[in-house]
Amino acid sequence: MQSQQSRVLVQLRDLILKGEFGPGERLAEIPIAERLDASRTPVRLAFATLEQEGLVQSSPSGGYVMRAFTRKEIDDAIAVRGVLEGMAARLVAENGLTRAMSEELAACIRLGDEALAAPVLTIDGYADYVEMNNRFHELLVKFADNAALSRAIELNNRLPFAAASATLPMHSSTGDGRQWLLITHNQHHAMLHAMERREGTRAQALAIEHVEVARMNLRHAYEKAGETMGLMPAMRLLAGR
Amino acid sequence: MQSQQSRVLVQLRDLILKGEFGPGERLAEIPIAERLDASRTPVRLAFATLEQEGLVQSSPSGGYVMRAFTRKEIDDAIAVRGVLEGMAARLVAENGLTRAMSEELAACIRLGDEALAAPVLTIDGYADYVEMNNRFHELLVKFADNAALSRAIELNNRLPFAAASATLPMHSSTGDGRQWLLITHNQHHAMLHAMERREGTRAQALAIEHVEVARMNLRHAYEKAGETMGLMPAMRLLAGR
DNA sequence: CCAATTACAATTGCATGCAGTCAGCGGCGA
DNA sequence: TCGCCGCTGACTGCATGCAATTGTAATTGG
């Protein structure tokens, strides 16, 4: 049995990321404590952590309010992810992949190949791709073997829509979703190829370019806000400009 | 009058960074609460924040213990700072400096010029240089106008010896300390020059190269651990390897 | 009718009580 | 003498009480 505070933290973060609270909304301790079946103390602890993560902000008059995210903030965070993952890819390439690392990444990519093999993308195939994508990015960071880099990427990924797979659902509503997955997956292939050949600069450039699709998805989501809102309730956290 | 929890957080972080606690040492709530003249609650809040910052870690059996930092961790964090500040410099260069920004950076650099003008570096001149250095790096990040980038750099700088001026005292004990300051300050000049001319790639490369001096200082400090320990008590947080 | 002031209710920040748990120490047995 | 077991003391995690402050609403005065 885990502690109350970690349970509350996870559940509260989930609620926030599900768009349960509107931007600027006051987050009162007592209702949340009752809702998560805990006392106010672990809730306050969770707030302190969530403030560090940038999901809530402390109100000058006390207490915490839900943050709003501008489009620029998300876009900037994705750009930062590109630079950080670019560093990770470069480090992996420069340090060289062991046989085991290479295998693990290749196995991961093969899962993506299979998910995209069918001419029409099923829901399951899509879910498989998302999982593969998350795994690939995690492995990349892990193999870079740089704790500060891992921390920076983790912090950055806590922002809504900044993480690797966060913007994937945005174009799934359109017919050409599969096409973009093919393109980004080709970048995965190229990154592995570059890292295996110790081409650090190429691997880095690919990782940086890789996030441009995410930025494009974000742009797309803003234009079709109505459609994406349905499948991504957290969109309401994005303030107008 | 500020809140207890922010006061305790700042004071406790100071104590830690002054090397008050040894690596692995258990940080008991009650003695710390008494020492900082607060109750256990704000101390617990501060621990939660400090854990996010990576300065303390929660013990599996409850409570928190002081973290130890390996040499590789610090070295890696400095490398991450190089990449992030490189991104900042590139963004500033690409977006273009306004007249006011350019002036502010130039004024900052002039202070450095003055501090280094004397043939022998006085204590005051050294302190001026440190302040100028901090300011220059702060301005760089601020002018990049990217919140996610600022956050990442701030988090990274919380690690001991990762921040811009943290490794400066390390070679001040040696006679050639002024020489290295001249070199790094020349890099400041070059970065401003590159940014004014919108040479993004050059500005980025300079910022990345800029941290190599810090890494060298760290190496130096390890070799002369005995000397540096006197003026930087936090060195005891660095575990052997 | 509007604005200002006051009173009240709710909520936060902090302190502390309480129970569960872990660690350290001493004693006992082999 | 060494190792193991049990006990006790302390500390953490959590809940809750209390005071101060803020936000709100109602009432009164202009």
JSON list of C-alpha atoms in Angstrom, two decimals, chain B residues 63-240:
[
{"chain": "B", "resi": 63, "resn": "GLY", "atom": "CA", "xyz": [11.63, 10.85, 5.89]},
{"chain": "B", "resi": 64, "resn": "TYR", "atom": "CA", "xyz": [14.27, 12.49, 3.77]},
{"chain": "B", "resi": 65, "resn": "VAL", "atom": "CA", "xyz": [18.01, 12.12, 3.47]},
{"chain": "B", "resi": 66, "resn": "MET", "atom": "CA", "xyz": [20.59, 14.43, 2.02]},
{"chain": "B", "resi": 67, "resn": "ARG", "atom": "CA", "xyz": [21.56, 13.54, -1.51]},
{"chain": "B", "resi": 68, "resn": "ALA", "atom": "CA", "xyz": [25.07, 12.87, -2.70]},
{"chain": "B", "resi": 69, "resn": "PHE", "atom": "CA", "xyz": [26.17, 14.05, -6.11]},
{"chain": "B", "resi": 70, "resn": "THR", "atom": "CA", "xyz": [28.59, 12.22, -8.27]},
{"chain": "B", "resi": 71, "resn": "ARG", "atom": "CA", "xyz": [31.10, 14.00, -10.39]},
{"chain": "B", "resi": 72, "resn": "LYS", "atom": "CA", "xyz": [29.41, 12.70, -13.52]},
{"chain": "B", "resi": 73, "resn": "GLU", "atom": "CA", "xyz": [26.07, 14.11, -12.43]},
{"chain": "B", "resi": 74, "resn": "ILE", "atom": "CA", "xyz": [27.46, 17.61, -12.04]},
{"chain": "B", "resi": 75, "resn": "ASP", "atom": "CA", "xyz": [29.41, 17.34, -15.25]},
{"chain": "B", "resi": 76, "resn": "ASP", "atom": "CA", "xyz": [26.31, 16.17, -17.08]},
{"chain": "B", "resi": 77, "resn": "ALA", "atom": "CA", "xyz": [24.25, 19.00, -15.62]},
{"chain": "B", "resi": 78, "resn": "ILE", "atom": "CA", "xyz": [26.78, 21.53, -16.83]},
{"chain": "B", "resi": 79, "resn": "ALA", "atom": "CA", "xyz": [26.59, 20.00, -20.29]},
{"chain": "B", "resi": 80, "resn": "VAL", "atom": "CA", "xyz": [22.80, 20.32, -20.19]},
{"chain": "B", "resi": 81, "resn": "ARG", "atom": "CA", "xyz": [23.17, 23.94, -19.22]},
{"chain": "B", "resi": 82, "resn": "GLY", "atom": "CA", "xyz": [25.36, 24.43, -22.25]},
{"chain": "B", "resi": 83, "resn": "VAL", "atom": "CA", "xyz": [22.73, 23.02, -24.57]},
{"chain": "B", "resi": 84, "resn": "LEU", "atom": "CA", "xyz": [19.92, 25.03, -22.98]},
{"chain": "B", "resi": 85, "resn": "GLU", "atom": "CA", "xyz": [21.84, 28.28, -22.93]},
{"chain": "B", "resi": 86, "resn": "GLY", "atom": "CA", "xyz": [22.88, 27.52, -26.48]},
{"chain": "B", "resi": 87, "resn": "MET", "atom": "CA", "xyz": [19.23, 27.35, -27.42]},
{"chain": "B", "resi": 88, "resn": "ALA", "atom": "CA", "xyz": [18.60, 30.61, -25.62]},
{"chain": "B", "resi": 89, "resn": "ALA", "atom": "CA", "xyz": [21.43, 32.35, -27.43]},
{"chain": "B", "resi": 90, "resn": "ARG", "atom": "CA", "xyz": [20.24, 31.02, -30.77]},
{"chain": "B", "resi": 91, "resn": "LEU", "atom": "CA", "xyz": [16.67, 32.19, -30.12]},
{"chain": "B", "resi": 92, "resn": "VAL", "atom": "CA", "xyz": [17.85, 35.63, -29.12]},
{"chain": "B", "resi": 93, "resn": "ALA", "atom": "CA", "xyz": [20.00, 35.87, -32.22]},
{"chain": "B", "resi": 94, "resn": "GLU", "atom": "CA", "xyz": [17.25, 34.63, -34.53]},
{"chain": "B", "resi": 95, "resn": "ASN", "atom": "CA", "xyz": [14.55, 36.83, -33.06]},
{"chain": "B", "resi": 96, "resn": "GLY", "atom": "CA", "xyz": [16.85, 39.83, -33.06]},
{"chain": "B", "resi": 97, "resn": "LEU", "atom": "CA", "xyz": [17.89, 42.06, -30.21]},
{"chain": "B", "resi": 98, "resn": "THR", "atom": "CA", "xyz": [16.01, 45.27, -29.64]},
{"chain": "B", "resi": 99, "resn": "ARG", "atom": "CA", "xyz": [18.04, 48.36, -28.98]},
{"chain": "B", "resi": 100, "resn": "ALA", "atom": "CA", "xyz": [17.21, 48.14, -25.26]},
{"chain": "B", "resi": 101, "resn": "MET", "atom": "CA", "xyz": [18.26, 44.51, -25.00]},
{"chain": "B", "resi": 102, "resn": "SER", "atom": "CA", "xyz": [21.51, 45.19, -26.75]},
{"chain": "B", "resi": 103, "resn": "GLU", "atom": "CA", "xyz": [22.21, 48.09, -24.43]},
{"chain": "B", "resi": 104, "resn": "GLU", "atom": "CA", "xyz": [21.47, 46.07, -21.34]},
{"chain": "B", "resi": 105, "resn": "LEU", "atom": "CA", "xyz": [23.78, 43.25, -22.34]},
{"chain": "B", "resi": 106, "resn": "ALA", "atom": "CA", "xyz": [26.49, 45.69, -23.39]},
{"chain": "B", "resi": 107, "resn": "ALA", "atom": "CA", "xyz": [26.26, 47.53, -20.07]},
{"chain": "B", "resi": 108, "resn": "CYS", "atom": "CA", "xyz": [26.57, 44.20, -18.30]},
{"chain": "B", "resi": 109, "resn": "ILE", "atom": "CA", "xyz": [29.62, 43.27, -20.30]},
{"chain": "B", "resi": 110, "resn": "ARG", "atom": "CA", "xyz": [31.21, 46.65, -19.67]},
{"chain": "B", "resi": 111, "resn": "LEU", "atom": "CA", "xyz": [31.06, 45.94, -15.95]},
{"chain": "B", "resi": 112, "resn": "GLY", "atom": "CA", "xyz": [33.02, 42.80, -16.65]},
{"chain": "B", "resi": 113, "resn": "ASP", "atom": "CA", "xyz": [35.55, 44.75, -18.67]},
{"chain": "B", "resi": 114, "resn": "GLU", "atom": "CA", "xyz": [36.07, 47.10, -15.78]},
{"chain": "B", "resi": 115, "resn": "ALA", "atom": "CA", "xyz": [36.40, 44.33, -13.25]},
{"chain": "B", "resi": 116, "resn": "LEU", "atom": "CA", "xyz": [39.08, 42.69, -15.38]},
{"chain": "B", "resi": 117, "resn": "ALA", "atom": "CA", "xyz": [40.86, 45.94, -16.29]},
{"chain": "B", "resi": 118, "resn": "ALA", "atom": "CA", "xyz": [43.11, 45.87, -13.24]},
{"chain": "B", "resi": 119, "resn": "PRO", "atom": "CA", "xyz": [46.22, 43.75, -13.75]},
{"chain": "B", "resi": 120, "resn": "VAL", "atom": "CA", "xyz": [45.60, 42.02, -10.43]},
{"chain": "B", "resi": 121, "resn": "LEU", "atom": "CA", "xyz": [42.16, 40.78, -9.52]},
{"chain": "B", "resi": 122, "resn": "THR", "atom": "CA", "xyz": [40.97, 42.12, -6.18]},
{"chain": "B", "resi": 123, "resn": "ILE", "atom": "CA", "xyz": [38.32, 40.49, -4.08]},
{"chain": "B", "resi": 124, "resn": "ASP", "atom": "CA", "xyz": [35.91, 43.26, -4.98]},
{"chain": "B", "resi": 125, "resn": "GLY", "atom": "CA", "xyz": [36.73, 42.94, -8.65]},
{"chain": "B", "resi": 126, "resn": "TYR", "atom": "CA", "xyz": [36.11, 39.25, -8.44]},
{"chain": "B", "resi": 127, "resn": "ALA", "atom": "CA", "xyz": [32.76, 39.76, -6.70]},
{"chain": "B", "resi": 128, "resn": "ASP", "atom": "CA", "xyz": [31.80, 42.27, -9.38]},
{"chain": "B", "resi": 129, "resn": "TYR", "atom": "CA", "xyz": [32.67, 39.77, -12.07]},
{"chain": "B", "resi": 130, "resn": "VAL", "atom": "CA", "xyz": [30.55, 37.05, -10.45]},
{"chain": "B", "resi": 131, "resn": "GLU", "atom": "CA", "xyz": [27.58, 39.37, -10.23]},
{"chain": "B", "resi": 132, "resn": "MET", "atom": "CA", "xyz": [28.05, 40.46, -13.84]},
{"chain": "B", "resi": 133, "resn": "ASN", "atom": "CA", "xyz": [28.30, 36.85, -14.95]},
{"chain": "B", "resi": 134, "resn": "ASN", "atom": "CA", "xyz": [25.07, 35.92, -13.21]},
{"chain": "B", "resi": 135, "resn": "ARG", "atom": "CA", "xyz": [23.33, 38.88, -14.71]},
{"chain": "B", "resi": 136, "resn": "PHE", "atom": "CA", "xyz": [24.53, 38.16, -18.21]},
{"chain": "B", "resi": 137, "resn": "HIS", "atom": "CA", "xyz": [23.26, 34.60, -18.10]},
{"chain": "B", "resi": 138, "resn": "GLU", "atom": "CA", "xyz": [19.96, 35.72, -16.61]},
{"chain": "B", "resi": 139, "resn": "LEU", "atom": "CA", "xyz": [19.45, 38.29, -19.31]},
{"chain": "B", "resi": 140, "resn": "LEU", "atom": "CA", "xyz": [20.24, 35.76, -21.99]},
{"chain": "B", "resi": 141, "resn": "VAL", "atom": "CA", "xyz": [17.51, 33.45, -20.76]},
{"chain": "B", "resi": 142, "resn": "LYS", "atom": "CA", "xyz": [15.08, 36.28, -20.23]},
{"chain": "B", "resi": 143, "resn": "PHE", "atom": "CA", "xyz": [15.56, 37.65, -23.73]},
{"chain": "B", "resi": 144, "resn": "ALA", "atom": "CA", "xyz": [14.99, 34.23, -25.24]},
{"chain": "B", "resi": 145, "resn": "ASP", "atom": "CA", "xyz": [11.37, 34.67, -24.13]},
{"chain": "B", "resi": 146, "resn": "ASN", "atom": "CA", "xyz": [10.65, 30.97, -23.73]},
{"chain": "B", "resi": 147, "resn": "ALA", "atom": "CA", "xyz": [9.02, 29.97, -20.44]},
{"chain": "B", "resi": 148, "resn": "ALA", "atom": "CA", "xyz": [9.74, 26.26, -20.79]},
{"chain": "B", "resi": 149, "resn": "LEU", "atom": "CA", "xyz": [13.38, 27.03, -21.46]},
{"chain": "B", "resi": 150, "resn": "SER", "atom": "CA", "xyz": [13.57, 29.29, -18.41]},
{"chain": "B", "resi": 151, "resn": "ARG", "atom": "CA", "xyz": [12.05, 26.60, -16.26]},
{"chain": "B", "resi": 152, "resn": "ALA", "atom": "CA", "xyz": [14.44, 23.95, -17.49]},
{"chain": "B", "resi": 153, "resn": "ILE", "atom": "CA", "xyz": [17.46, 26.15, -16.85]},
{"chain": "B", "resi": 154, "resn": "GLU", "atom": "CA", "xyz": [16.21, 27.15, -13.43]},
{"chain": "B", "resi": 155, "resn": "LEU", "atom": "CA", "xyz": [15.71, 23.55, -12.41]},
{"chain": "B", "resi": 156, "resn": "ASN", "atom": "CA", "xyz": [19.11, 22.62, -13.72]},
{"chain": "B", "resi": 157, "resn": "ASN", "atom": "CA", "xyz": [20.78, 25.49, -11.87]},
{"chain": "B", "resi": 158, "resn": "ARG", "atom": "CA", "xyz": [19.40, 24.24, -8.57]},
{"chain": "B", "resi": 159, "resn": "LEU", "atom": "CA", "xyz": [21.93, 21.45, -8.62]},
{"chain": "B", "resi": 160, "resn": "PRO", "atom": "CA", "xyz": [25.08, 22.39, -6.75]},
{"chain": "B", "resi": 161, "resn": "PHE", "atom": "CA", "xyz": [27.84, 23.63, -9.05]},
{"chain": "B", "resi": 162, "resn": "ALA", "atom": "CA", "xyz": [25.67, 23.47, -12.16]},
{"chain": "B", "resi": 163, "resn": "ALA", "atom": "CA", "xyz": [24.77, 27.17, -12.29]},
{"chain": "B", "resi": 164, "resn": "ALA", "atom": "CA", "xyz": [26.72, 29.68, -14.28]},
{"chain": "B", "resi": 165, "resn": "SER", "atom": "CA", "xyz": [28.84, 31.22, -11.53]},
{"chain": "B", "resi": 166, "resn": "ALA", "atom": "CA", "xyz": [28.97, 28.19, -9.27]},
{"chain": "B", "resi": 167, "resn": "THR", "atom": "CA", "xyz": [32.30, 26.91, -10.51]},
{"chain": "B", "resi": 168, "resn": "LEU", "atom": "CA", "xyz": [33.97, 30.31, -10.73]},
{"chain": "B", "resi": 169, "resn": "PRO", "atom": "CA", "xyz": [35.49, 30.24, -7.22]},
{"chain": "B", "resi": 170, "resn": "MET", "atom": "CA", "xyz": [37.16, 26.94, -7.99]},
{"chain": "B", "resi": 171, "resn": "HIS", "atom": "CA", "xyz": [40.12, 28.36, -9.79]},
{"chain": "B", "resi": 172, "resn": "SER", "atom": "CA", "xyz": [40.24, 31.64, -7.93]},
{"chain": "B", "resi": 173, "resn": "SER", "atom": "CA", "xyz": [42.66, 29.99, -5.53]},
{"chain": "B", "resi": 174, "resn": "THR", "atom": "CA", "xyz": [45.15, 29.47, -8.31]},
{"chain": "B", "resi": 175, "resn": "GLY", "atom": "CA", "xyz": [47.21, 32.26, -9.76]},
{"chain": "B", "resi": 176, "resn": "ASP", "atom": "CA", "xyz": [45.85, 31.88, -13.29]},
{"chain": "B", "resi": 177, "resn": "GLY", "atom": "CA", "xyz": [42.27, 32.51, -12.24]},
{"chain": "B", "resi": 178, "resn": "ARG", "atom": "CA", "xyz": [42.22, 35.90, -13.92]},
{"chain": "B", "resi": 179, "resn": "GLN", "atom": "CA", "xyz": [43.40, 34.40, -17.20]},
{"chain": "B", "resi": 180, "resn": "TRP", "atom": "CA", "xyz": [40.40, 32.10, -17.38]},
{"chain": "B", "resi": 181, "resn": "LEU", "atom": "CA", "xyz": [38.06, 34.94, -16.55]},
{"chain": "B", "resi": 182, "resn": "LEU", "atom": "CA", "xyz": [39.52, 36.85, -19.48]},
{"chain": "B", "resi": 183, "resn": "ILE", "atom": "CA", "xyz": [38.82, 33.90, -21.75]},
{"chain": "B", "resi": 184, "resn": "THR", "atom": "CA", "xyz": [35.24, 33.37, -20.63]},
{"chain": "B", "resi": 185, "resn": "HIS", "atom": "CA", "xyz": [34.58, 37.08, -20.75]},
{"chain": "B", "resi": 186, "resn": "ASN", "atom": "CA", "xyz": [35.84, 37.17, -24.30]},
{"chain": "B", "resi": 187, "resn": "GLN", "atom": "CA", "xyz": [33.20, 34.55, -25.03]},
{"chain": "B", "resi": 188, "resn": "HIS", "atom": "CA", "xyz": [30.59, 36.91, -23.58]},
{"chain": "B", "resi": 189, "resn": "HIS", "atom": "CA", "xyz": [31.77, 39.58, -26.00]},
{"chain": "B", "resi": 190, "resn": "ALA", "atom": "CA", "xyz": [31.61, 37.15, -28.89]},
{"chain": "B", "resi": 191, "resn": "MET", "atom": "CA", "xyz": [28.13, 35.98, -27.95]},
{"chain": "B", "resi": 192, "resn": "LEU", "atom": "CA", "xyz": [26.78, 39.50, -27.89]},
{"chain": "B", "resi": 193, "resn": "HIS", "atom": "CA", "xyz": [28.46, 40.20, -31.21]},
{"chain": "B", "resi": 194, "resn": "ALA", "atom": "CA", "xyz": [26.92, 37.08, -32.73]},
{"chain": "B", "resi": 195, "resn": "MET", "atom": "CA", "xyz": [23.47, 37.87, -31.38]},
{"chain": "B", "resi": 196, "resn": "GLU", "atom": "CA", "xyz": [23.59, 41.43, -32.62]},
{"chain": "B", "resi": 197, "resn": "ARG", "atom": "CA", "xyz": [24.44, 40.16, -36.09]},
{"chain": "B", "resi": 198, "resn": "ARG", "atom": "CA", "xyz": [21.74, 37.49, -35.89]},
{"chain": "B", "resi": 199, "resn": "GLU", "atom": "CA", "xyz": [24.28, 34.73, -36.25]},
{"chain": "B", "resi": 200, "resn": "GLY", "atom": "CA", "xyz": [22.21, 32.10, -34.44]},
{"chain": "B", "resi": 201, "resn": "THR", "atom": "CA", "xyz": [24.42, 29.11, -35.04]},
{"chain": "B", "resi": 202, "resn": "ARG", "atom": "CA", "xyz": [27.52, 30.98, -33.92]},
{"chain": "B", "resi": 203, "resn": "ALA", "atom": "CA", "xyz": [25.81, 32.26, -30.77]},
{"chain": "B", "resi": 204, "resn": "GLN", "atom": "CA", "xyz": [24.65, 28.76, -29.96]},
{"chain": "B", "resi": 205, "resn": "ALA", "atom": "CA", "xyz": [28.08, 27.24, -30.50]},
{"chain": "B", "resi": 206, "resn": "LEU", "atom": "CA", "xyz": [29.67, 29.88, -28.31]},
{"chain": "B", "resi": 207, "resn": "ALA", "atom": "CA", "xyz": [27.24, 29.23, -25.46]},
{"chain": "B", "resi": 208, "resn": "ILE", "atom": "CA", "xyz": [27.92, 25.51, -25.66]},
{"chain": "B", "resi": 209, "resn": "GLU", "atom": "CA", "xyz": [31.65, 26.06, -25.70]},
{"chain": "B", "resi": 210, "resn": "HIS", "atom": "CA", "xyz": [31.26, 28.55, -22.87]},
{"chain": "B", "resi": 211, "resn": "VAL", "atom": "CA", "xyz": [30.42, 25.84, -20.34]},
{"chain": "B", "resi": 212, "resn": "GLU", "atom": "CA", "xyz": [33.57, 23.88, -21.12]},
{"chain": "B", "resi": 213, "resn": "VAL", "atom": "CA", "xyz": [35.47, 26.22, -18.84]},
{"chain": "B", "resi": 214, "resn": "ALA", "atom": "CA", "xyz": [33.06, 25.32, -16.05]},
{"chain": "B", "resi": 215, "resn": "ARG", "atom": "CA", "xyz": [33.67, 21.63, -16.69]},
{"chain": "B", "resi": 216, "resn": "MET", "atom": "CA", "xyz": [37.37, 22.25, -16.59]},
{"chain": "B", "resi": 217, "resn": "ASN", "atom": "CA", "xyz": [37.00, 24.10, -13.30]},
{"chain": "B", "resi": 218, "resn": "LEU", "atom": "CA", "xyz": [35.12, 21.14, -11.90]},
{"chain": "B", "resi": 219, "resn": "ARG", "atom": "CA", "xyz": [37.92, 18.82, -12.95]},
{"chain": "B", "resi": 220, "resn": "HIS", "atom": "CA", "xyz": [40.41, 21.15, -11.34]},
{"chain": "B", "resi": 221, "resn": "ALA", "atom": "CA", "xyz": [38.39, 21.29, -8.12]},
{"chain": "B", "resi": 222, "resn": "TYR", "atom": "CA", "xyz": [38.38, 17.52, -7.91]},
{"chain": "B", "resi": 223, "resn": "GLU", "atom": "CA", "xyz": [42.10, 17.33, -8.27]},
{"chain": "B", "resi": 224, "resn": "LYS", "atom": "CA", "xyz": [42.69, 20.00, -5.65]},
{"chain": "B", "resi": 225, "resn": "ALA", "atom": "CA", "xyz": [39.81, 18.95, -3.42]},
{"chain": "B", "resi": 226, "resn": "GLY", "atom": "CA", "xyz": [41.68, 19.92, -0.29]},
{"chain": "B", "resi": 227, "resn": "GLU", "atom": "CA", "xyz": [42.10, 23.54, -1.28]},
{"chain": "B", "resi": 228, "resn": "THR", "atom": "CA", "xyz": [38.63, 24.15, -2.71]},
{"chain": "B", "resi": 229, "resn": "MET", "atom": "CA", "xyz": [36.91, 22.49, 0.24]},
{"chain": "B", "resi": 230, "resn": "GLY", "atom": "CA", "xyz": [37.90, 25.42, 2.42]},
{"chain": "B", "resi": 231, "resn": "LEU", "atom": "CA", "xyz": [36.13, 28.08, 0.39]},
{"chain": "B", "resi": 232, "resn": "MET", "atom": "CA", "xyz": [33.30, 25.86, -0.90]},
{"chain": "B", "resi": 233, "resn": "PRO", "atom": "CA", "xyz": [31.93, 23.73, 1.92]},
{"chain": "B", "resi": 234, "resn": "ALA", "atom": "CA", "xyz": [29.29, 22.27, -0.37]},
{"chain": "B", "resi": 235, "resn": "MET", "atom": "CA", "xyz": [32.06, 20.28, -2.00]},
{"chain": "B", "resi": 236, "resn": "ARG", "atom": "CA", "xyz": [31.44, 17.65, 0.62]},
{"chain": "B", "resi": 237, "resn": "LEU", "atom": "CA", "xyz": [28.19, 16.83, -1.16]},
{"chain": "B", "resi": 238, "resn": "LEU", "atom": "CA", "xyz": [30.20, 15.47, -4.06]},
{"chain": "B", "resi": 239, "resn": "ALA", "atom": "CA", "xyz": [30.61, 11.76, -3.60]},
{"chain": "B", "resi": 240, "resn": "GLY", "atom": "CA", "xyz": [33.86, 10.14, -4.61]}
]
